[in-house]
mmCIF file of C-alpha atoms and ligand atoms in Angstrom:
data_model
loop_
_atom_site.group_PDB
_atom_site.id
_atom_site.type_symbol
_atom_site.label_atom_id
_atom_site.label_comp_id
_atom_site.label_asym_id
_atom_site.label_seq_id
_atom_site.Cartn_x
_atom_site.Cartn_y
_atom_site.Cartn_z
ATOM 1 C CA UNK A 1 -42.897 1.721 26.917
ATOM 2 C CA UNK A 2 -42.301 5.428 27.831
ATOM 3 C CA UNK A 3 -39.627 6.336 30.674
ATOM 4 C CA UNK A 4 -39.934 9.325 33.241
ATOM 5 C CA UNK A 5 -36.471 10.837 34.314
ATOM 6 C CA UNK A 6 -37.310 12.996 37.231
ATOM 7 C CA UNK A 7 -34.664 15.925 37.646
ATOM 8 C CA UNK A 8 -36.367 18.560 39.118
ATOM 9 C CA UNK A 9 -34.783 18.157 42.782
ATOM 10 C CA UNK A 10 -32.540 20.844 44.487
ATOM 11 C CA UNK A 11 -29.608 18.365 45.127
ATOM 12 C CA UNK A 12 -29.305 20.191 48.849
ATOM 13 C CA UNK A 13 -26.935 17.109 49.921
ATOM 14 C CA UNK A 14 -24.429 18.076 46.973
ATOM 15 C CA UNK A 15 -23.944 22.044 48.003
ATOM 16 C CA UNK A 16 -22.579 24.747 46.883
ATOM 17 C CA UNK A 17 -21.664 22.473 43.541
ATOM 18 C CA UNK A 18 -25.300 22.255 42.917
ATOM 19 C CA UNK A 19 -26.651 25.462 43.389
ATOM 20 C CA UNK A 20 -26.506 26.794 40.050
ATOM 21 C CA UNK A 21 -25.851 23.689 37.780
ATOM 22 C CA UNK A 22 -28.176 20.505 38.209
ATOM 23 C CA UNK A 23 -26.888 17.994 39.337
ATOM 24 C CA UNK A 24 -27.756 15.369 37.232
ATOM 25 C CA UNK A 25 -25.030 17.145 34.731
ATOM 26 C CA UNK A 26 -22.492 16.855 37.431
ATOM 27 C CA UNK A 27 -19.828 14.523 34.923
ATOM 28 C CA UNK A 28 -19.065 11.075 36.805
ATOM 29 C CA UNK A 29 -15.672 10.470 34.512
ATOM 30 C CA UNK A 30 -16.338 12.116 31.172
ATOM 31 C CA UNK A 31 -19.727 11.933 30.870
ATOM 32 C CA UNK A 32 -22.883 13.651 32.635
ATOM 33 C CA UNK A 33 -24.584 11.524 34.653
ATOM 34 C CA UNK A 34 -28.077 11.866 33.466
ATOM 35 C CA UNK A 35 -26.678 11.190 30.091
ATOM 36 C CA UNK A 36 -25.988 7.123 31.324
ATOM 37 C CA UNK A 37 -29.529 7.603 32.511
ATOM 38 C CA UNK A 38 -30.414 8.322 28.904
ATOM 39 C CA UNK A 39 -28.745 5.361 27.790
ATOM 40 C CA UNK A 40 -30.286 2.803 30.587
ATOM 41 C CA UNK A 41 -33.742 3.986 29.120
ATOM 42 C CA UNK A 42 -32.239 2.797 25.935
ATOM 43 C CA UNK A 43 -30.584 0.054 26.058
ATOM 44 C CA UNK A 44 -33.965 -1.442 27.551
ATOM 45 C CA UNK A 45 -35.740 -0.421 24.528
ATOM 46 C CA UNK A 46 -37.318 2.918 25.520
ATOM 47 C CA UNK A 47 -36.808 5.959 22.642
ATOM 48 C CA UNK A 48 -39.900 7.696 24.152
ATOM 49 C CA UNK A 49 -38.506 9.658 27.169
ATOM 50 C CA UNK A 50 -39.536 12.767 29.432
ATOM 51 C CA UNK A 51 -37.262 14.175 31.467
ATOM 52 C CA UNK A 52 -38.927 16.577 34.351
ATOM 53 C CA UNK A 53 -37.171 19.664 35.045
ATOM 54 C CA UNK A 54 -37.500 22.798 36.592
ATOM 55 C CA UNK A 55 -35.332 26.216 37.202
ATOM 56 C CA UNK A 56 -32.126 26.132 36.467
ATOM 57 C CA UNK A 57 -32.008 22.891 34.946
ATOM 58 C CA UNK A 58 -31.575 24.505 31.214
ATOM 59 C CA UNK A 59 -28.085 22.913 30.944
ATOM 60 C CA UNK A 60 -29.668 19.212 30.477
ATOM 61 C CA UNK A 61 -31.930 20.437 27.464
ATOM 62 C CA UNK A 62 -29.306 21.958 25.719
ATOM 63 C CA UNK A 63 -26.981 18.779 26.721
ATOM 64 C CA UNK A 64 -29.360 16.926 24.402
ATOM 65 C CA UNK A 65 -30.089 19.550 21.569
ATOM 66 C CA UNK A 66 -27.811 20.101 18.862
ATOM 67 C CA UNK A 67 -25.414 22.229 18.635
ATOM 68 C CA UNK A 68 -24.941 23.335 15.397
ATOM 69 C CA UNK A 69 -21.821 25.292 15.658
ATOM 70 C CA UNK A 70 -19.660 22.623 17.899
ATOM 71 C CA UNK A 71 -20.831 20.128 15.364
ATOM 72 C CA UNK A 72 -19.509 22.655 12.545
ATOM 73 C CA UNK A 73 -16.169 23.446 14.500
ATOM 74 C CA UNK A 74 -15.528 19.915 15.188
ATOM 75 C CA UNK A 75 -15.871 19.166 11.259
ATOM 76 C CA UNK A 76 -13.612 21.520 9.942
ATOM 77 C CA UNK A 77 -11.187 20.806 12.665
ATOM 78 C CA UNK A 78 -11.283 17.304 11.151
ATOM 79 C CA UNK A 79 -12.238 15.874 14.907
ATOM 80 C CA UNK A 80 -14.264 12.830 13.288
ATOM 81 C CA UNK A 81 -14.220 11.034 16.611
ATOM 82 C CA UNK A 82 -15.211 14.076 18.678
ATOM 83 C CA UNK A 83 -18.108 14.716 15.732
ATOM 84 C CA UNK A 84 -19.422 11.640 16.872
ATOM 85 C CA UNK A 85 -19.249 11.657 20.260
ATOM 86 C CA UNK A 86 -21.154 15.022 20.170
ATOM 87 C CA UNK A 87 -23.790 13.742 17.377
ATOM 88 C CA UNK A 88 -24.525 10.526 19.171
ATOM 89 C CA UNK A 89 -26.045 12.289 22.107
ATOM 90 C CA UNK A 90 -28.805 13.962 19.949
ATOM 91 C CA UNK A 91 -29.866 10.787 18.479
ATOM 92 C CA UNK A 92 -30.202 8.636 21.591
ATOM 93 C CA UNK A 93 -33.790 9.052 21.802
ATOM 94 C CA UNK A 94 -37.448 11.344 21.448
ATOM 95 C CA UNK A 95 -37.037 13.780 24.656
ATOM 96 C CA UNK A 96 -39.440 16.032 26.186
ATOM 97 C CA UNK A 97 -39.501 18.008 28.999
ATOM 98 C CA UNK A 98 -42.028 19.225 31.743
ATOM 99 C CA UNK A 99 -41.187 21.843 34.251
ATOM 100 C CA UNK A 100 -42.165 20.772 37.748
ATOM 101 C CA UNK A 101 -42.922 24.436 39.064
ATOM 102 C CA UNK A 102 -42.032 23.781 42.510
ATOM 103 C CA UNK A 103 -40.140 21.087 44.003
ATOM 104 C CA UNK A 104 -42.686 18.989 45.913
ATOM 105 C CA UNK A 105 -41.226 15.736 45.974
ATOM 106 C CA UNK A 106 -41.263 12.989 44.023
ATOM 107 C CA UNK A 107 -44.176 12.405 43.405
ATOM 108 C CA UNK A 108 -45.679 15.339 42.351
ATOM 109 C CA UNK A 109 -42.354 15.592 39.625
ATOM 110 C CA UNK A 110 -44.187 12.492 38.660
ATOM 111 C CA UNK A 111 -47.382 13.412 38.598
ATOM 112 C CA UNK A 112 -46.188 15.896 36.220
ATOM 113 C CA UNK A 113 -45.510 13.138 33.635
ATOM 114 C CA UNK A 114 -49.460 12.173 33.722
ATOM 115 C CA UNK A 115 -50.600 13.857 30.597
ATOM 116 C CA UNK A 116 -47.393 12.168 28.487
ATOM 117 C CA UNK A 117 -47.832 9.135 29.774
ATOM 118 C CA UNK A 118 -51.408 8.466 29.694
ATOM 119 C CA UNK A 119 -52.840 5.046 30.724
ATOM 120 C CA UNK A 120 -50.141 2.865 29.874
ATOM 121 C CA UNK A 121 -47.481 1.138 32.279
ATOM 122 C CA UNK A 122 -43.843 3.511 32.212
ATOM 123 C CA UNK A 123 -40.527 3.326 33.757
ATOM 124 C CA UNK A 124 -39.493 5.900 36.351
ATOM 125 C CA UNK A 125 -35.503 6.437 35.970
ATOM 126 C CA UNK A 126 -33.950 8.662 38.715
ATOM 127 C CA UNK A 127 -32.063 11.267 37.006
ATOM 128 C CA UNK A 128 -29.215 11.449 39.525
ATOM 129 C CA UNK A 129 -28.484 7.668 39.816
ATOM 130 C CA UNK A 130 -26.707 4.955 37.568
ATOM 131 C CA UNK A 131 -26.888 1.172 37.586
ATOM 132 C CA UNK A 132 -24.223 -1.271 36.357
ATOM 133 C CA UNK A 133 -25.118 -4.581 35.217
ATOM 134 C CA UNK A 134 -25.124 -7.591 32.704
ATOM 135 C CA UNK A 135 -28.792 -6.164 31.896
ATOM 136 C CA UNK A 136 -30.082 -3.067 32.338
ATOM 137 C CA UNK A 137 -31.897 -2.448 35.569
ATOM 138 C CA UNK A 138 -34.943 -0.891 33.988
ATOM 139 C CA UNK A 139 -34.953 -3.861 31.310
ATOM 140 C CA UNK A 140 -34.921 -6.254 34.070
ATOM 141 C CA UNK A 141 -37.878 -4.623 35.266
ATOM 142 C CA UNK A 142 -39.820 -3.947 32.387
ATOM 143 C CA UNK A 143 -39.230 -8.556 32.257
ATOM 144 C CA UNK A 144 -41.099 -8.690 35.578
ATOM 145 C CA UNK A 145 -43.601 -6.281 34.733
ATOM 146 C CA UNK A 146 -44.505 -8.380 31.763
ATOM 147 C CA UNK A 147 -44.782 -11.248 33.697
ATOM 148 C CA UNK A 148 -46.926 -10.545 36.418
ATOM 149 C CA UNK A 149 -48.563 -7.374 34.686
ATOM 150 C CA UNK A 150 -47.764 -5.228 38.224
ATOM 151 C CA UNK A 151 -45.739 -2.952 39.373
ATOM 152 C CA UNK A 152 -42.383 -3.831 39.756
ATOM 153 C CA UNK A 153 -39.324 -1.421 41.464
ATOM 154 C CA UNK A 154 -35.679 -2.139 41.963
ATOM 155 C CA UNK A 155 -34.075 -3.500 45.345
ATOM 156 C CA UNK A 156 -30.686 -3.972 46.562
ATOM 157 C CA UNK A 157 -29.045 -5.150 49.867
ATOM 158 C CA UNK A 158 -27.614 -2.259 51.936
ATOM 159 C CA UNK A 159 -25.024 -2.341 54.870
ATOM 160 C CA UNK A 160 -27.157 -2.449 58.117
ATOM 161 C CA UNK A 161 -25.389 1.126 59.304
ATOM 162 C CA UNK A 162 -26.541 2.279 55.689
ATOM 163 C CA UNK A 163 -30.331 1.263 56.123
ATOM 164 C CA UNK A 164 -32.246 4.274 57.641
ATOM 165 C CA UNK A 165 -30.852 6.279 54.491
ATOM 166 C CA UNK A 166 -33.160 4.465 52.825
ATOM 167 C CA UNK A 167 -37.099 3.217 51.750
ATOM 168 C CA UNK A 168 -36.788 -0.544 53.281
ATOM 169 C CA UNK A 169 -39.054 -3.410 52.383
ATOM 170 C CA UNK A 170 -41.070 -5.896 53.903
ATOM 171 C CA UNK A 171 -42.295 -8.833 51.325
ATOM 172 C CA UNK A 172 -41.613 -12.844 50.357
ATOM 173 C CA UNK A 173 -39.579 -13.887 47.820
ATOM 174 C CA UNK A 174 -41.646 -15.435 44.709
ATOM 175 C CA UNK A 175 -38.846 -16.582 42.470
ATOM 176 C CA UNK A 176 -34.681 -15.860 42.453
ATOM 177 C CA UNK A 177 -34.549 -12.228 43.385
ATOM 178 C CA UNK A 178 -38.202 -11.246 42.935
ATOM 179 C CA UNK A 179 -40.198 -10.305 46.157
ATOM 180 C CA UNK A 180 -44.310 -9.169 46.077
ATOM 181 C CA UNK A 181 -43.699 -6.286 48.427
ATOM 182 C CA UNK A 182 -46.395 -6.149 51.452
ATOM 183 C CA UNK A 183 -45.150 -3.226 53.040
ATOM 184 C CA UNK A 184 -42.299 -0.068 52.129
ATOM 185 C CA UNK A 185 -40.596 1.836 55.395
ATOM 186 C CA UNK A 186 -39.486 4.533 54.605
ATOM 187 C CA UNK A 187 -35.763 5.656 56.493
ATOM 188 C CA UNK A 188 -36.532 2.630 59.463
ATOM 189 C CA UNK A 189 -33.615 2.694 62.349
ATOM 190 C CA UNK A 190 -31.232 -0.574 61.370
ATOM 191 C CA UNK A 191 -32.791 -2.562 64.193
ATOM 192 C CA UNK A 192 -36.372 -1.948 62.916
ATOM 193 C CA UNK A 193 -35.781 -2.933 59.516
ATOM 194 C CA UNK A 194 -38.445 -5.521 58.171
ATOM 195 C CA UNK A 195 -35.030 -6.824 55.872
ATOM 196 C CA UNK A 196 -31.839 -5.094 54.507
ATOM 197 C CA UNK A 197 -33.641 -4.431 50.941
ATOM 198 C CA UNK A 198 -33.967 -1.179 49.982
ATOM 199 C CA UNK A 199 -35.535 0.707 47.173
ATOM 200 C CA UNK A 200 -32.898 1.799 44.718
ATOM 201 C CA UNK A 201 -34.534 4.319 42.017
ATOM 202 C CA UNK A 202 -35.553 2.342 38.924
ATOM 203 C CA UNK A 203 -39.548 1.460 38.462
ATOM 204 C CA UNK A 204 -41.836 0.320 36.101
ATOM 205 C CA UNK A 205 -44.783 2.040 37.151
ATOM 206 C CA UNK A 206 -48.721 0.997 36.140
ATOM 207 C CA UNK A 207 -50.670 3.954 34.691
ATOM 208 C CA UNK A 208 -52.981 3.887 38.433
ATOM 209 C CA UNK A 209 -50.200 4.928 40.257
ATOM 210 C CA UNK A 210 -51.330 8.600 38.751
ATOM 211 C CA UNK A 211 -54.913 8.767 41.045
ATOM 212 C CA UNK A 212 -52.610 7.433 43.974
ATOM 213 C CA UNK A 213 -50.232 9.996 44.032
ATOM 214 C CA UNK A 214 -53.393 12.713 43.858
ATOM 215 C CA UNK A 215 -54.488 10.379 47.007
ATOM 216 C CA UNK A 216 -51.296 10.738 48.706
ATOM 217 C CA UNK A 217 -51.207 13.737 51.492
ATOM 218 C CA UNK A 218 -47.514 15.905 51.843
ATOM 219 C CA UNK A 219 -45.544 13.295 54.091
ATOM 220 C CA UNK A 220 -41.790 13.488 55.023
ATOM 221 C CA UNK A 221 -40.133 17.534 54.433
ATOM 222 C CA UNK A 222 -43.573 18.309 53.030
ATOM 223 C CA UNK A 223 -43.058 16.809 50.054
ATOM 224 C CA UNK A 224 -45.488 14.389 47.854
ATOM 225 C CA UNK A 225 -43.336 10.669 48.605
ATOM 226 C CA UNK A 226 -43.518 8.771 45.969
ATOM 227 C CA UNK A 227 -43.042 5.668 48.506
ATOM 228 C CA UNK A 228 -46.421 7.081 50.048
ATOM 229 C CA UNK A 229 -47.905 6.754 46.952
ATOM 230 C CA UNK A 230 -46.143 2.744 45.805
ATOM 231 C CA UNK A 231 -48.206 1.838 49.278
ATOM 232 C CA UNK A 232 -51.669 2.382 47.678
ATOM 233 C CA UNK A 233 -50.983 0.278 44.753
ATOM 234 C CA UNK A 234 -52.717 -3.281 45.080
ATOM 235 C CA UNK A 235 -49.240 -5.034 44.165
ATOM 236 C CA UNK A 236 -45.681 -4.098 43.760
ATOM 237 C CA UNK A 237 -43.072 -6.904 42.976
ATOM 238 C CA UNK A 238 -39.131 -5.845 43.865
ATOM 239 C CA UNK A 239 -36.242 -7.110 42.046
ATOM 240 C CA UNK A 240 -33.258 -7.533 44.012
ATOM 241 C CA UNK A 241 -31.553 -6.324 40.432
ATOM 242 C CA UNK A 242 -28.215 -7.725 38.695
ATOM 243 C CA UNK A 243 -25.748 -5.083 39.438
ATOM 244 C CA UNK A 244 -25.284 -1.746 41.068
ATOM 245 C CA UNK A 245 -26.514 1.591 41.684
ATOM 246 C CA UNK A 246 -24.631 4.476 42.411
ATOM 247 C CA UNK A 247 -25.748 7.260 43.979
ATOM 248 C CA UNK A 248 -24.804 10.461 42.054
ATOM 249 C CA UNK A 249 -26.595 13.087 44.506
ATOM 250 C CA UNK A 250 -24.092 11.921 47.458
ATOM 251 C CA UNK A 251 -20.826 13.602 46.712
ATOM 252 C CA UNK A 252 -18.674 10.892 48.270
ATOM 253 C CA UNK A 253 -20.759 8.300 46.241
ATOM 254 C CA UNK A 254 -20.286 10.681 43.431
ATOM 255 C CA UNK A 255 -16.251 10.560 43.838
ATOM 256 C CA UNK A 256 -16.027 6.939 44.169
ATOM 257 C CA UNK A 257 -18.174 6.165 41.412
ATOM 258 C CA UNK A 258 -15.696 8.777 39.066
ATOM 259 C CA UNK A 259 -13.235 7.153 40.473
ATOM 260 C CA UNK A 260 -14.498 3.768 39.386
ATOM 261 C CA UNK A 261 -15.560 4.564 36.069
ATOM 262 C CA UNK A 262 -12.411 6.037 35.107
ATOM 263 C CA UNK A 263 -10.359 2.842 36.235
ATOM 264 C CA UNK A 264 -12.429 0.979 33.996
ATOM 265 C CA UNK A 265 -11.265 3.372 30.993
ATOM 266 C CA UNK A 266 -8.477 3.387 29.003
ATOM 267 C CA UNK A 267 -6.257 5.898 31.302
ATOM 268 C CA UNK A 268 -7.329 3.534 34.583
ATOM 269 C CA UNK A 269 -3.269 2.798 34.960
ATOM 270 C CA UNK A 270 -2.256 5.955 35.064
ATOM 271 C CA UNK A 271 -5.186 7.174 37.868
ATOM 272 C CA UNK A 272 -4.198 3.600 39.442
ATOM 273 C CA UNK A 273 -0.340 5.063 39.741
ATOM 274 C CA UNK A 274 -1.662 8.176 40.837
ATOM 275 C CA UNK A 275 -3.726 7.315 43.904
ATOM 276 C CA UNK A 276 -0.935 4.735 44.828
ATOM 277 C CA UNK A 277 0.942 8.325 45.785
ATOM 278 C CA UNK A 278 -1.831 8.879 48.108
ATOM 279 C CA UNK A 279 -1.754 5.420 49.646
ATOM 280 C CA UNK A 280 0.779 3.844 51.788
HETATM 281 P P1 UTP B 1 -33.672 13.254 45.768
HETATM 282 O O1 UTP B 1 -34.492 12.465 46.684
HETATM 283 O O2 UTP B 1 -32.222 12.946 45.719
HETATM 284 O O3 UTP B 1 -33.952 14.803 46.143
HETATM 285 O O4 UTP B 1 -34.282 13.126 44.314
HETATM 286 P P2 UTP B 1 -33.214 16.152 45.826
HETATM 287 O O5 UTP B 1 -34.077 17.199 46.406
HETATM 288 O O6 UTP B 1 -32.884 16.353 44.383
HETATM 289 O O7 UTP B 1 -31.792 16.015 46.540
HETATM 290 P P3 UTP B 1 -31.328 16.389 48.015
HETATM 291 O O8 UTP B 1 -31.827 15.293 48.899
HETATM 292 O O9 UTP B 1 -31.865 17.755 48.325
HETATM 293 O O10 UTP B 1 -29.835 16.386 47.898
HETATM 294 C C1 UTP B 1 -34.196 11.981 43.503
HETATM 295 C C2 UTP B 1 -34.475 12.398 42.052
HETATM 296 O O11 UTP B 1 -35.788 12.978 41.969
HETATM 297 C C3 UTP B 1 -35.727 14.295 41.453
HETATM 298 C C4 UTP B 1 -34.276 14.751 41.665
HETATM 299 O O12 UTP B 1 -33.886 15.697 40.691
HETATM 300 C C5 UTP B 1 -33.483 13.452 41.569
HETATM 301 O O13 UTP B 1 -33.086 13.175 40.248
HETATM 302 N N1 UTP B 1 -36.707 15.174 42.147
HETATM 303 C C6 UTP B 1 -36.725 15.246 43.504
HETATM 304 C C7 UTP B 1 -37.593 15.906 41.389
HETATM 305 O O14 UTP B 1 -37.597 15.832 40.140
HETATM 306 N N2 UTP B 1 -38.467 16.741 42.025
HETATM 307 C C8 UTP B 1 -38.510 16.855 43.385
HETATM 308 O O15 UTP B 1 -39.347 17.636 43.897
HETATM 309 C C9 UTP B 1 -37.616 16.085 44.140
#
């Protein structure tokens, strides 16, 4: 299976920090963050990958290319494990890129991927969100997928004063944690929710999904919705996924989620002293 990163958007909700770098670079810890998008896609078995970009987003291709003279500087400084941290990155996977020309939504950055992907089913990885789990979210998905040959898109349970941030679903559970989706909402009031499940940025997508996207008219800020489009299908299953998503394009989600990962590392004691200066 192929993936689709999209990472075309503007990031408006992360200004000034995103106007001229993307911000799926933006580091959470000591990494970028689409490069732990990179390594969902593979860690579910996908080497095949096409990241969508557009102006100003240069900084992810060359985050992936090689760089010949680091790679030589790092060598004759004798930085072995810095060698490899840099080398590693190249050899994740196959990447190409498409330039969505203007920034119409998701959708249309995934209609962009139509020509790559041809007819077969593909997973859709949001470029500025990570998940956390025992198994990959997209891997999880790709499992449902191959059992009931559909669609299949990740869910989690939000807060209800979190809810209208996001696409909501209505549907009835079929097994542990999988629901076949009868209706999305997209950004309901809490009190109008059809449940507390919302759509969390990781598909696997079938290959028809292309024509309903040309179907699907400009909907919320003008844009092509890719939730507009998921409504056409003839059957979407959701998987309330193992794990978490964090939300890199928020900038207080961004912070925590730094602020996480770098607990979890090997200097975690010394942030953990630090912040206790900030806490009474
Ligand atoms: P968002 O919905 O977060 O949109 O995109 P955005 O425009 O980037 O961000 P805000 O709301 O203005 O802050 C989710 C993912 O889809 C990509 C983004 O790059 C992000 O990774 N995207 C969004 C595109 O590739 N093209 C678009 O036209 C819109």
């Amino acid at each position: 299976m192929k993936a689709v990163i999209p990472a075309a958007g503007f990031g408006t909700r992360f200004l000034p920090a995103t106007k001229s770098q993307p911000k799926e670079m933006l580091p959470v810890f000591d990494k970028p963050t689409i490069q732990y998008v990179v390594e969902e896609a593979v860690a579910s078995g996908i080497d095949d990958i096409l990241i969508v970009t557009g102006r100003g987003k240069r900084s992810i291709e060359d985050h992936f290319d090689r760089s010949m003279e680091l790679e030589a500087t790092l060598k004759n400084a004798d930085k072995c494990d810095r060698l490899k941290i840099v080398q590693d990155i190249t050899g994740l996977a196959d990447i190409c890129y498409v330039r969505q020309r203007e920034q119409n939504g998701l959708g249309d950055a995934i209609a962009c991927a139509e020509k790559h992907i041809g007819s077969e089913p593909f997973a859709v990885l949001l470029g500025d969100s990570i998940t956390k789990g025992p198994t990959p979210c997209t891997k999880q998905l790709i499992d449902v997928y191959n059992k009931y040959q559909k669609s299949a898109i990740s869910l989690e349970a939000v807060p209800q004063d979190k809810i209208e941030r996001y696409g909501i679903i209505k549907g009835s559970s079929v097994e542990n944690n999988i629901y076949k989706i009868d209706k999305l909402v997209e950004k309901p009031p809490a009190d109008k929710a059809p449940s507390n499940l919302a759509i969390m940025g990781r598909y696997v997508l079938t290959p028809d999904i292309f024509d309903k996207i040309r179907e699907t008219e400009a909907g919320v800020g003008g844009e092509i919705q890719l939730t507009d489009a998921l409504q056409k299908l003839d059957a979407i299953y959701g998987v309330a996924f193992e794990g978490k998503t964090y939300d890199i394009g928020n900038r207080l989600e961004w912070l925590k989620t730094s602020i996480e990962f770098a607990m979890a590392s090997e200097d975690g004691d010394e942030l953990r002293q630090y912040l206790k200066t900030f806490i009474d």
